[in-house]
Amino acid sequence: MKKSRFATVIVAAAVVGAGFAGYGTAQFANPAYAEAVRLEAPVAAPGFADVVDAVSPAVVSVRVRSRIDNVSDRSPRGFDYRGSPFEDLPESHPFRRFFDREFGGREFGGRDFENRRFGERQPERPRRARPVSQGSGFFISGDGFIVTNNHVIENGEEFTVIMNDGTELDAELIGADPRTDLAVLKVDDDRDFTYVTFGDDNATRVGDWVVAVGNPFGLGGTVTAGIVSARGRDIGAGPYDDFLQIDAAVNRGNSGGPTFNLAGEVVGVNTAIFSPSGGNVGIAFAVPASVASDVVAELMEDGDVERGWLGVRIQPVTDEIAESLGLADASGAIVADPEEGAPADRAGIRAGDVITAVNGDAIDGPRDLSRAIAGFDPGTEVTITVQRNGDSRDLAVELGELPSLQTFAAARSDTTPDEVEPSSMDDLGLTVVPADDGEGVLITSVEPDSPAFQSGIRPGDIIREVNNQPVASAADIEQRVAEIAERGRAAALLRLEGEDASRFVAVPLPRG
C-alpha cells in the first residue's frame, strides 16, 4: 500500500514537472515572446554630464564676513566681575570662591593674576571679520558680475568667491534687492570668466528636467537633478512671489545658486526650501529667470531697483466679498486702505474700490496688481480701472517711487468710554460701542460660533464701513444690513480696522 502511494506521488510530480517544463519551453521558444523581452540596445538613462561640464566653471561658492566688535578681554575668560554686584560678595559666600577662581581673582590656577590682568587696562583689539554665511552664486558676464541671494550677503562687509578650481577672489557688492531676494557681486580680475545666461522660464514646463549646482553645507561644486514640480508658487516671501518649485535636492548653502535647463540656461535662482527637518525634502523654490534677469540688469546698471508705487493696502476678492458687492466673479484686488497722500489717494482711489485692470490688462488678484505696478517706472501715468458701487470707472494715476523701507501702521485707542452703553447685535453676534474718534464702532465682544466670529472678526476691531457706507453706531450697521438683505445679497461687507491694518470681511447674513 505504501509503495503504491509513493509511486502515485512520483507520477504526479512528474506530470507537474513536465507541465512547467513544457510551459517554459513553449514560452522561450516563441519568437514573439523573445522579441518582447530582448532589446537591440540597453535603455539609456538621462544623463547630465555634458550640461554640468559646460556650466560648472561659471558657478561659485560665496563666503561672507561681517565686522564685529571684540568683547573686552580684561580677564582670562573675557569677563571682569569688578564693578559688578559680585565684587562685594563676603569672603564666606559660597559663590566667592567660584568668581575668584574663574574670573581672575586672587587664586586663579594657584597664581596671582590680579596685577598682571587687572592692574591696568589692556589695549582693545581691533575689530575683525568673521564668517556669517555661505552660499552660492554664478557668473552672469565675462567681466565678473555674479548673481546670488540678498539673504546670503545681507549684513556682510567682506565677500569672497571660490571658483570651481578652488581659486579664491575678493568681490564687492554692487547692489541688492530684498523684495526679490537677489543681489549682484563684482569680481575685478584680469581674466575672462566663464559665464551663463538666463533662459526663457516661460517655456519651462512642469515635468521638465532641471539641474541645480551649488555649495550645500559648504561642500562646493555639488550637482543635483530633478524636475520642475510647479510654477507660480506663492510662499509668502513677498509681494512678488512667483517661484518655480523643483524637486532637485537643494540644501542650506545652495541659496543663490542656479537652476539650469538641459540647454545650460539659467531658468531659476535657488532661494528657499520647504524643510520641517532643516534638510532636503524635495521641495525647493527658485526665482524664475524672467524676474531675475530684469532685476539683475537694473542692479548691474544702477545698484538698486526702482519700482512704481500706488500706495494702497490690498487683499483678495473672495467669493463672499464678490457676493456682498454684487460682482460677477471673485477677481481683482480690493483696496482696504489707501495711504494718505499716496498716488492712489491723490487720484481718488478709495477704500472698497476693487481694482480690476491696469492700462486695460485684467488683474486677477493682489499679486498681479503688485507685479503690474512694480513693472512701471516711477512717474509713469497709468489707468486704473475700479469697480465702485456697481459701476466701473477709469482713474488716471501718476505712480510714485516705492520706498526702500515702508511701514504701515494705524494708530488708534482701544479705550472704551465708561459712560457709553454697549449695543448688542444678535443677528451678527456682536456687541459694539461708538469708536473714540467718532468714526465707526468698536467691537467689545464677539459671540463664539457666530457669523462674525467665523469670519475672523474679533474684539478690538473697529467697523468703519458696511458695504462702503460709513457707520457710527449699531443702528447704522443694522440699517445697512437691512438694505443689503432687501437686495437679496447673502453677505455684508465690513471694512475693519485692526491693530496695524485695515481689511475687508464678508459676514454671512442670517437667512430669513
Short mmCIF file of C-alpha atoms in Angstrom, two decimals:
data_model
loop_
_atom_site.label_atom_id
_atom_site.label_comp_id
_atom_site.label_asym_id
_atom_site.label_seq_id
_atom_site.Cartn_x
_atom_site.Cartn_y
_atom_site.Cartn_z
CA MET A 1 0.00 0.00 0.00
CA LYS A 2 2.80 2.39 0.87
CA LYS A 3 4.64 1.59 -2.35
CA SER A 4 1.53 2.36 -4.37
CA ARG A 5 1.10 5.78 -2.73
CA PHE A 6 4.77 6.64 -3.26
CA ALA A 7 4.51 5.72 -6.92
CA THR A 8 1.42 7.89 -7.25
CA VAL A 9 3.32 10.87 -5.80
CA ILE A 10 6.23 10.29 -8.20
CA VAL A 11 3.91 10.16 -11.17
CA ALA A 12 2.07 13.31 -10.09
CA ALA A 13 5.35 15.16 -9.59
CA ALA A 14 6.48 14.07 -12.99
CA VAL A 15 3.30 15.33 -14.58
CA VAL A 16 3.53 18.68 -12.77
CA GLY A 17 7.21 19.00 -13.62
CA ALA A 18 6.56 18.18 -17.21
CA GLY A 19 3.87 20.82 -17.27
CA PHE A 20 6.23 23.55 -16.00
CA ALA A 21 8.95 22.36 -18.33
CA GLY A 22 6.60 22.42 -21.23
CA TYR A 23 5.34 25.89 -20.27
CA GLY A 24 8.87 27.32 -20.04
CA THR A 25 9.99 25.69 -23.27
CA ALA A 26 6.95 26.85 -25.14
CA GLN A 27 7.29 30.45 -23.95
CA PHE A 28 11.01 30.89 -24.57
CA ALA A 29 10.76 29.13 -27.87
CA ASN A 30 8.08 31.54 -29.02
CA PRO A 31 9.75 34.17 -31.27
CA ALA A 32 7.17 36.82 -30.38
CA TYR A 33 7.91 36.45 -26.64
CA ALA A 34 11.66 36.56 -27.25
CA GLU A 35 11.34 39.85 -29.17
CA ALA A 36 9.22 41.36 -26.38
CA VAL A 37 11.93 40.98 -23.72
CA ARG A 38 15.12 41.39 -25.72
CA LEU A 39 16.22 44.87 -26.80
CA GLU A 40 18.70 45.66 -29.50
CA ALA A 41 20.35 48.24 -27.19
CA PRO A 42 20.06 48.92 -23.45
CA VAL A 43 17.82 51.75 -22.30
CA ALA A 44 19.84 54.96 -21.95
CA ALA A 45 19.05 56.82 -18.71
CA PRO A 46 19.04 60.63 -18.96
CA GLY A 47 22.50 61.99 -18.30
CA PHE A 48 23.56 65.48 -17.27
CA ALA A 49 27.34 65.24 -17.58
CA ASP A 50 27.57 67.41 -20.70
CA VAL A 51 25.49 70.17 -19.09
CA VAL A 52 27.50 70.00 -15.86
CA ASP A 53 30.84 70.13 -17.68
CA ALA A 54 29.75 73.24 -19.55
CA VAL A 55 28.22 75.25 -16.68
CA SER A 56 30.27 74.26 -13.62
CA PRO A 57 33.09 76.78 -14.20
CA ALA A 58 30.51 79.57 -14.00
CA VAL A 59 29.16 78.52 -10.59
CA VAL A 60 30.92 79.79 -7.46
CA SER A 61 30.71 79.48 -3.70
CA VAL A 62 30.16 82.72 -1.82
CA ARG A 63 31.70 83.32 1.60
CA VAL A 64 30.52 86.36 3.55
CA ARG A 65 32.12 88.05 6.54
CA SER A 66 30.83 90.85 8.73
CA ARG A 67 32.60 93.22 11.08
CA ILE A 68 32.21 92.58 14.80
CA ASP A 69 33.41 94.29 17.94
CA ASN A 70 35.52 92.14 20.20
CA VAL A 71 34.39 91.57 23.75
CA SER A 72 36.59 93.39 26.25
CA ASP A 73 39.32 90.94 27.18
CA ARG A 74 40.35 92.04 30.61
CA SER A 75 40.19 88.66 32.29
CA PRO A 76 41.20 85.11 31.37
CA ARG A 77 37.61 84.37 30.29
CA GLY A 78 36.83 87.79 28.81
CA PHE A 79 34.75 88.91 31.82
CA ASP A 80 35.61 91.35 34.59
CA TYR A 81 33.40 90.99 37.63
CA ARG A 82 34.86 94.13 39.22
CA GLY A 83 32.36 96.91 39.48
CA SER A 84 29.52 94.39 39.44
CA PRO A 85 27.39 93.29 42.43
CA PHE A 86 29.57 90.19 42.69
CA GLU A 87 32.58 92.29 43.68
CA ASP A 88 31.20 92.85 47.20
CA LEU A 89 30.40 89.23 47.98
CA PRO A 90 31.61 88.40 51.52
CA GLU A 91 34.59 86.07 51.84
CA SER A 92 32.33 83.41 53.39
CA HIS A 93 29.85 83.47 50.49
CA PRO A 94 29.83 80.13 48.64
CA PHE A 95 29.97 81.93 45.25
CA ARG A 96 33.02 83.99 46.23
CA ARG A 97 35.47 81.21 45.61
CA PHE A 98 33.86 80.46 42.26
CA PHE A 99 34.30 84.04 40.99
CA ASP A 100 37.83 84.32 42.38
CA ARG A 101 38.95 81.16 40.62
CA GLU A 102 37.05 81.53 37.38
CA PHE A 103 37.37 85.22 36.66
CA GLY A 104 40.88 86.17 37.64
CA GLY A 105 40.81 86.75 41.40
CA ARG A 106 43.46 86.03 43.94
CA GLU A 107 43.91 82.34 43.36
CA PHE A 108 43.11 81.59 39.69
CA GLY A 109 45.00 78.40 38.96
CA GLY A 110 47.14 78.91 42.08
CA ARG A 111 48.76 82.02 40.56
CA ASP A 112 48.19 85.69 41.10
CA PHE A 113 46.54 87.23 38.04
CA GLU A 114 45.50 90.35 39.93
CA ASN A 115 48.35 92.65 38.93
CA ARG A 116 49.03 91.23 35.51
CA ARG A 117 45.44 91.08 34.29
CA PHE A 118 43.65 93.81 36.22
CA GLY A 119 46.42 96.17 37.27
CA GLU A 120 46.00 98.20 34.10
CA ARG A 121 43.55 98.27 31.22
CA GLN A 122 44.66 96.13 28.33
CA PRO A 123 44.53 97.71 24.89
CA GLU A 124 41.41 96.92 22.85
CA ARG A 125 41.89 94.51 20.00
CA PRO A 126 40.93 95.85 16.57
CA ARG A 127 37.66 94.85 15.04
CA ARG A 128 37.93 91.71 12.99
CA ALA A 129 35.81 89.96 10.42
CA ARG A 130 34.25 86.58 10.91
CA PRO A 131 32.20 84.33 8.62
CA VAL A 132 28.48 84.82 8.96
CA SER A 133 27.11 82.93 5.98
CA GLN A 134 27.96 80.82 2.98
CA GLY A 135 26.01 80.44 -0.20
CA SER A 136 26.25 80.02 -3.93
CA GLY A 137 26.32 82.25 -6.98
CA PHE A 138 27.10 82.27 -10.68
CA PHE A 139 28.83 84.49 -13.22
CA ILE A 140 26.42 86.34 -15.46
CA SER A 141 29.05 88.17 -17.52
CA GLY A 142 32.63 87.62 -18.67
CA ASP A 143 33.87 90.67 -16.75
CA GLY A 144 32.99 89.28 -13.33
CA PHE A 145 29.39 90.09 -12.36
CA ILE A 146 27.95 87.42 -10.06
CA VAL A 147 24.32 86.74 -9.10
CA THR A 148 23.43 85.45 -5.63
CA ASN A 149 20.72 85.92 -2.98
CA ASN A 150 20.23 89.01 -0.86
CA HIS A 151 19.93 86.88 2.27
CA VAL A 152 23.38 85.40 1.55
CA ILE A 153 25.17 88.77 1.50
CA GLU A 154 22.94 90.60 3.98
CA ASN A 155 24.92 92.35 6.76
CA GLY A 156 28.19 91.35 5.10
CA GLU A 157 31.21 93.63 4.68
CA GLU A 158 33.71 91.28 3.05
CA PHE A 159 32.85 88.91 0.22
CA THR A 160 34.94 86.08 -1.21
CA VAL A 161 34.01 83.85 -4.12
CA ILE A 162 35.56 80.42 -4.53
CA MET A 163 35.64 79.22 -8.10
CA ASN A 164 35.23 75.69 -9.36
CA ASP A 165 39.01 75.17 -9.49
CA GLY A 166 39.46 76.39 -5.90
CA THR A 167 40.64 79.91 -6.74
CA GLU A 168 39.54 82.49 -4.17
CA LEU A 169 38.80 86.03 -5.30
CA ASP A 170 37.60 89.10 -3.42
CA ALA A 171 34.33 90.62 -4.56
CA GLU A 172 32.43 93.83 -3.92
CA LEU A 173 28.71 94.29 -3.52
CA ILE A 174 27.15 96.12 -6.46
CA GLY A 175 23.54 96.09 -5.29
CA ALA A 176 20.79 94.06 -3.67
CA ASP A 177 17.01 93.82 -3.86
CA PRO A 178 15.44 92.39 -0.69
CA ARG A 179 11.99 92.19 -2.24
CA THR A 180 13.08 89.52 -4.74
CA ASP A 181 15.98 88.29 -2.59
CA LEU A 182 18.56 88.91 -5.32
CA ALA A 183 21.99 90.54 -5.18
CA VAL A 184 24.89 91.20 -7.54
CA LEU A 185 28.60 90.98 -6.67
CA LYS A 186 31.55 92.01 -8.86
CA VAL A 187 35.00 90.44 -9.11
CA ASP A 188 37.82 92.52 -10.57
CA ASP A 189 40.42 90.28 -12.13
CA ASP A 190 42.42 90.28 -15.36
CA ARG A 191 40.69 87.34 -16.99
CA ASP A 192 37.58 86.41 -18.93
CA PHE A 193 35.24 84.43 -16.72
CA THR A 194 33.08 81.60 -17.96
CA TYR A 195 29.51 82.78 -17.55
CA VAL A 196 25.97 81.58 -18.15
CA THR A 197 22.85 83.31 -19.44
CA PHE A 198 19.23 83.44 -18.38
CA GLY A 199 16.83 81.28 -20.36
CA ASP A 200 13.12 81.61 -21.01
CA ASP A 201 11.47 80.12 -17.95
CA ASN A 202 8.08 80.70 -19.57
CA ALA A 203 8.99 77.88 -21.95
CA THR A 204 9.80 75.62 -18.99
CA ARG A 205 7.01 73.18 -18.30
CA VAL A 206 6.09 71.24 -15.21
CA GLY A 207 7.88 67.92 -15.57
CA ASP A 208 10.94 69.27 -17.41
CA TRP A 209 14.35 68.15 -16.18
CA VAL A 210 16.48 70.71 -14.34
CA VAL A 211 19.94 70.65 -12.75
CA ALA A 212 20.91 72.58 -9.61
CA VAL A 213 24.57 73.41 -8.94
CA GLY A 214 25.79 74.99 -5.72
CA ASN A 215 27.55 74.93 -2.39
CA PRO A 216 25.37 72.94 0.04
CA PHE A 217 26.76 72.85 3.59
CA GLY A 218 29.95 74.46 2.30
CA LEU A 219 30.87 71.42 0.20
CA GLY A 220 31.02 73.36 -3.08
CA GLY A 221 30.63 72.11 -6.64
CA THR A 222 27.64 69.88 -5.86
CA VAL A 223 25.24 68.86 -8.62
CA THR A 224 21.70 67.57 -8.15
CA ALA A 225 18.97 66.90 -10.69
CA GLY A 226 15.18 66.78 -10.66
CA ILE A 227 12.14 68.14 -12.40
CA VAL A 228 10.08 71.29 -12.27
CA SER A 229 7.30 70.38 -9.84
CA ALA A 230 5.14 73.51 -10.14
CA ARG A 231 5.11 77.09 -11.37
CA GLY A 232 3.87 80.36 -9.92
CA ARG A 233 4.24 79.37 -6.28
CA ASP A 234 3.37 81.96 -3.62
CA ILE A 235 5.26 81.08 -0.44
CA GLY A 236 4.58 84.28 1.46
CA ALA A 237 8.08 85.66 0.94
CA GLY A 238 6.90 88.96 -0.55
CA PRO A 239 4.51 90.74 -2.88
CA TYR A 240 6.29 89.48 -6.00
CA ASP A 241 6.25 85.75 -5.22
CA ASP A 242 6.18 83.76 -8.45
CA PHE A 243 8.54 80.87 -7.72
CA LEU A 244 9.44 77.79 -9.68
CA GLN A 245 9.14 74.72 -7.47
CA ILE A 246 11.71 72.00 -8.15
CA ASP A 247 12.43 68.63 -6.57
CA ALA A 248 16.20 68.60 -7.16
CA ALA A 249 17.99 68.26 -3.82
CA VAL A 250 18.60 71.80 -2.51
CA ASN A 251 20.03 72.36 0.96
CA ARG A 252 21.50 75.15 3.06
CA GLY A 253 24.30 76.73 1.10
CA ASN A 254 22.57 76.23 -2.24
CA SER A 255 20.98 79.67 -1.86
CA GLY A 256 21.90 81.93 -4.76
CA GLY A 257 22.91 79.04 -6.98
CA PRO A 258 21.44 78.46 -10.44
CA THR A 259 18.87 76.01 -11.71
CA PHE A 260 19.69 75.02 -15.29
CA ASN A 261 17.62 73.53 -18.06
CA LEU A 262 19.24 70.88 -20.24
CA ALA A 263 20.48 73.58 -22.63
CA GLY A 264 22.66 75.03 -19.85
CA GLU A 265 20.50 78.14 -19.45
CA VAL A 266 19.57 79.52 -16.03
CA VAL A 267 15.82 79.17 -15.54
CA GLY A 268 15.83 80.00 -11.84
CA VAL A 269 17.89 81.22 -8.87
CA ASN A 270 17.57 78.87 -5.89
CA THR A 271 16.22 80.88 -2.98
CA ALA A 272 14.24 78.85 -0.46
CA ILE A 273 13.41 75.33 0.64
CA PHE A 274 10.49 73.81 2.47
CA SER A 275 12.07 71.74 5.19
CA PRO A 276 10.47 70.78 8.51
CA SER A 277 13.71 68.94 9.35
CA GLY A 278 16.21 71.51 8.03
CA GLY A 279 17.35 69.19 5.24
CA ASN A 280 16.19 68.44 1.72
CA VAL A 281 12.69 67.01 1.42
CA GLY A 282 12.34 67.52 -2.31
CA ILE A 283 10.60 70.91 -2.27
CA ALA A 284 12.74 73.90 -3.28
CA PHE A 285 11.86 77.28 -4.74
CA ALA A 286 13.71 79.33 -7.33
CA VAL A 287 13.22 82.91 -8.53
CA PRO A 288 12.26 82.48 -12.21
CA ALA A 289 14.65 83.79 -14.84
CA SER A 290 12.03 86.20 -16.20
CA VAL A 291 12.05 88.03 -12.85
CA ALA A 292 15.74 87.63 -12.06
CA SER A 293 17.00 88.87 -15.42
CA ASP A 294 15.24 92.23 -15.14
CA VAL A 295 16.26 92.76 -11.50
CA VAL A 296 19.88 91.77 -12.15
CA ALA A 297 20.10 94.10 -15.15
CA GLU A 298 18.96 97.05 -13.01
CA LEU A 299 21.32 96.14 -10.18
CA MET A 300 24.26 95.91 -12.59
CA GLU A 301 23.39 99.30 -14.08
CA ASP A 302 22.26 101.35 -11.08
CA GLY A 303 22.94 99.30 -7.96
CA ASP A 304 19.28 99.33 -6.96
CA VAL A 305 15.82 98.67 -8.37
CA GLU A 306 13.22 101.39 -8.91
CA ARG A 307 9.59 100.32 -8.88
CA GLY A 308 6.35 102.13 -9.38
CA TRP A 309 4.25 102.71 -6.27
CA LEU A 310 0.49 103.04 -5.99
CA GLY A 311 0.21 103.34 -2.21
CA VAL A 312 -2.67 101.04 -1.32
CA ARG A 313 -3.19 98.14 1.04
CA ILE A 314 -5.00 95.41 -0.87
CA GLN A 315 -6.47 91.98 -0.33
CA PRO A 316 -8.03 89.25 -2.49
CA VAL A 317 -11.64 89.36 -3.58
CA THR A 318 -13.17 86.22 -2.13
CA ASP A 319 -16.44 84.67 -3.27
CA GLU A 320 -18.11 86.12 -0.18
CA ILE A 321 -16.77 89.62 -0.88
CA ALA A 322 -17.82 89.39 -4.52
CA GLU A 323 -21.30 88.34 -3.43
CA SER A 324 -21.59 91.17 -0.93
CA LEU A 325 -20.61 93.73 -3.58
CA GLY A 326 -22.69 92.21 -6.34
CA LEU A 327 -19.66 91.44 -8.51
CA ALA A 328 -19.92 88.93 -11.33
CA ASP A 329 -16.84 86.98 -10.24
CA ALA A 330 -14.21 86.91 -7.49
CA SER A 331 -11.33 88.59 -9.29
CA GLY A 332 -9.33 91.77 -8.87
CA ALA A 333 -7.88 93.32 -5.71
CA ILE A 334 -10.00 95.18 -3.18
CA VAL A 335 -8.48 98.31 -1.68
CA ALA A 336 -8.51 98.03 2.10
CA ASP A 337 -6.72 101.28 2.83
CA PRO A 338 -5.20 103.89 0.50
CA GLU A 339 -2.27 105.57 2.19
CA GLU A 340 -2.88 109.23 2.86
CA GLY A 341 -1.10 111.42 0.30
CA ALA A 342 0.00 108.43 -1.82
CA PRO A 343 -0.57 108.37 -5.62
CA ALA A 344 -3.75 106.31 -5.25
CA ASP A 345 -5.17 108.71 -2.67
CA ARG A 346 -4.40 111.73 -4.85
CA ALA A 347 -6.08 110.06 -7.83
CA GLY A 348 -9.29 109.41 -5.89
CA ILE A 349 -8.99 105.67 -5.24
CA ARG A 350 -11.00 104.82 -2.12
CA ALA A 351 -11.24 102.00 0.38
CA GLY A 352 -13.69 99.45 -1.00
CA ASP A 353 -12.76 100.03 -4.64
CA VAL A 354 -12.00 96.80 -6.49
CA ILE A 355 -9.11 97.25 -8.93
CA THR A 356 -9.83 95.12 -11.97
CA ALA A 357 -7.36 96.34 -14.61
CA VAL A 358 -4.21 98.38 -15.17
CA ASN A 359 -3.90 100.01 -18.60
CA GLY A 360 -6.61 97.66 -19.80
CA ASP A 361 -4.84 94.48 -18.66
CA ALA A 362 -7.04 92.41 -16.34
CA ILE A 363 -5.94 91.97 -12.73
CA ASP A 364 -6.71 88.57 -11.23
CA GLY A 365 -5.59 89.32 -7.68
CA PRO A 366 -3.23 91.22 -5.37
CA ARG A 367 -0.08 89.56 -6.70
CA ASP A 368 -0.99 90.52 -10.26
CA LEU A 369 -1.54 94.11 -9.19
CA SER A 370 1.73 94.30 -7.23
CA ARG A 371 3.76 92.93 -10.14
CA ALA A 372 1.97 95.12 -12.69
CA ILE A 373 2.59 98.33 -10.74
CA ALA A 374 6.19 97.37 -9.94
CA GLY A 375 6.85 96.91 -13.64
CA PHE A 376 6.40 100.63 -14.31
CA ASP A 377 8.98 103.32 -13.66
CA PRO A 378 8.19 105.95 -11.04
CA GLY A 379 6.47 108.95 -12.61
CA THR A 380 4.60 106.85 -15.18
CA GLU A 381 0.93 107.67 -15.61
CA VAL A 382 -1.26 104.58 -15.72
CA THR A 383 -5.01 103.99 -15.99
CA ILE A 384 -6.51 102.09 -13.07
CA THR A 385 -9.93 100.53 -13.61
CA VAL A 386 -12.02 100.14 -10.46
CA GLN A 387 -15.44 98.80 -9.57
CA ARG A 388 -17.24 101.12 -7.16
CA ASN A 389 -20.88 100.78 -6.06
CA GLY A 390 -21.64 98.59 -9.05
CA ASP A 391 -20.10 100.97 -11.59
CA SER A 392 -16.82 100.68 -13.48
CA ARG A 393 -14.63 103.75 -13.79
CA ASP A 394 -11.12 104.58 -15.03
CA LEU A 395 -8.79 106.71 -12.92
CA ALA A 396 -5.50 108.22 -14.10
CA VAL A 397 -2.71 107.74 -11.58
CA GLU A 398 0.85 109.07 -11.69
CA LEU A 399 2.89 106.42 -9.89
CA GLY A 400 5.37 107.30 -7.20
CA GLU A 401 8.59 105.52 -6.29
CA LEU A 402 8.32 102.54 -3.96
CA PRO A 403 10.25 103.41 -0.78
CA SER A 404 13.09 101.12 0.18
CA LEU A 405 11.56 100.59 3.61
CA GLN A 406 7.87 101.11 4.13
CA THR A 407 5.88 100.71 7.32
CA PHE A 408 2.13 100.88 7.51
CA ALA A 409 0.63 101.50 10.91
CA ALA A 410 -2.76 102.57 12.16
CA ALA A 411 -2.76 104.47 15.43
CA ARG A 412 -5.86 104.18 17.47
CA SER A 413 -7.06 103.91 21.04
CA ASP A 414 -8.90 100.88 22.33
CA THR A 415 -10.25 102.73 25.33
CA THR A 416 -13.98 102.29 25.77
CA PRO A 417 -15.75 105.25 27.40
CA ASP A 418 -17.29 104.15 30.66
CA GLU A 419 -20.44 106.19 30.11
CA VAL A 420 -21.33 104.51 26.80
CA GLU A 421 -23.72 101.58 26.99
CA PRO A 422 -22.69 98.72 24.66
CA SER A 423 -25.19 97.73 21.96
CA SER A 424 -25.86 94.11 21.11
CA MET A 425 -26.34 92.93 17.55
CA ASP A 426 -27.67 89.42 17.99
CA ASP A 427 -28.02 88.60 14.29
CA LEU A 428 -24.26 89.09 13.73
CA GLY A 429 -23.19 88.04 17.23
CA LEU A 430 -21.53 91.38 18.05
CA THR A 431 -21.51 93.84 20.92
CA VAL A 432 -20.30 97.32 19.96
CA VAL A 433 -19.80 100.84 21.24
CA PRO A 434 -19.06 104.02 19.27
CA ALA A 435 -15.36 104.46 18.48
CA ASP A 436 -13.47 107.18 20.32
CA ASP A 437 -12.80 109.19 17.18
CA GLY A 438 -16.49 109.19 16.22
CA GLU A 439 -15.85 107.22 13.04
CA GLY A 440 -17.08 103.67 13.24
CA VAL A 441 -17.90 101.36 16.14
CA LEU A 442 -15.57 99.43 18.40
CA ILE A 443 -16.33 95.73 18.83
CA THR A 444 -16.23 94.80 22.52
CA SER A 445 -17.25 91.16 22.25
CA VAL A 446 -17.99 88.51 19.63
CA GLU A 447 -20.21 85.50 20.26
CA PRO A 448 -18.40 82.19 19.64
CA ASP A 449 -19.66 80.34 16.56
CA SER A 450 -21.49 83.46 15.36
CA PRO A 451 -21.24 84.54 11.71
CA ALA A 452 -18.89 87.36 12.72
CA PHE A 453 -16.61 85.06 14.73
CA GLN A 454 -16.42 82.53 11.91
CA SER A 455 -15.47 85.37 9.55
CA GLY A 456 -12.46 86.26 11.69
CA ILE A 457 -13.85 89.31 13.49
CA ARG A 458 -12.51 89.73 17.00
CA PRO A 459 -12.92 92.12 19.96
CA GLY A 460 -10.87 95.28 19.43
CA ASP A 461 -11.66 95.54 15.72
CA ILE A 462 -13.33 98.75 14.61
CA ILE A 463 -16.07 98.63 11.97
CA ARG A 464 -15.56 101.69 9.77
CA GLU A 465 -17.88 100.89 6.88
CA VAL A 466 -20.59 98.45 5.85
CA ASN A 467 -20.74 97.91 2.09
CA ASN A 468 -18.66 101.04 1.54
CA GLN A 469 -21.03 103.19 3.63
CA PRO A 470 -19.63 104.77 6.82
CA VAL A 471 -21.19 103.78 10.13
CA ALA A 472 -21.04 105.44 13.55
CA SER A 473 -23.41 103.32 15.63
CA ALA A 474 -25.07 99.95 15.94
CA ALA A 475 -28.21 101.46 14.42
CA ASP A 476 -26.24 102.46 11.33
CA ILE A 477 -24.94 98.91 10.93
CA GLU A 478 -28.41 97.40 11.33
CA GLN A 479 -29.80 99.79 8.72
CA ARG A 480 -27.04 98.91 6.22
CA VAL A 481 -27.55 95.19 6.84
CA ALA A 482 -31.30 95.54 6.27
CA GLU A 483 -30.70 97.34 2.99
CA ILE A 484 -28.31 94.61 1.87
CA ALA A 485 -30.81 91.90 2.75
CA GLU A 486 -33.53 93.68 0.77
CA ARG A 487 -31.30 93.49 -2.33
CA GLY A 488 -31.19 89.72 -1.92
CA ARG A 489 -27.49 89.53 -1.08
CA ALA A 490 -26.24 86.81 1.23
CA ALA A 491 -23.40 88.70 2.94
CA ALA A 492 -22.49 92.14 4.22
CA LEU A 493 -19.05 93.61 3.53
CA LEU A 494 -17.44 95.17 6.60
CA ARG A 495 -14.33 97.32 6.49
CA LEU A 496 -12.47 96.68 9.71
CA GLU A 497 -9.51 98.43 11.26
CA GLY A 498 -7.31 96.23 13.42
CA GLU A 499 -4.19 96.92 15.40
CA ASP A 500 -2.00 97.54 12.38
CA ALA A 501 -4.11 97.39 9.23
CA SER A 502 -7.46 97.78 7.55
CA ARG A 503 -9.15 94.83 5.93
CA PHE A 504 -12.47 93.76 4.43
CA VAL A 505 -14.52 90.87 5.80
CA ALA A 506 -17.71 89.45 4.29
CA VAL A 507 -20.14 88.35 7.02
CA PRO A 508 -22.97 85.97 6.03
CA LEU A 509 -26.43 87.35 6.80
CA PRO A 510 -29.00 85.29 8.71
CA ARG A 511 -31.44 83.56 6.38
CA GLY A 512 -34.98 84.86 6.55
#
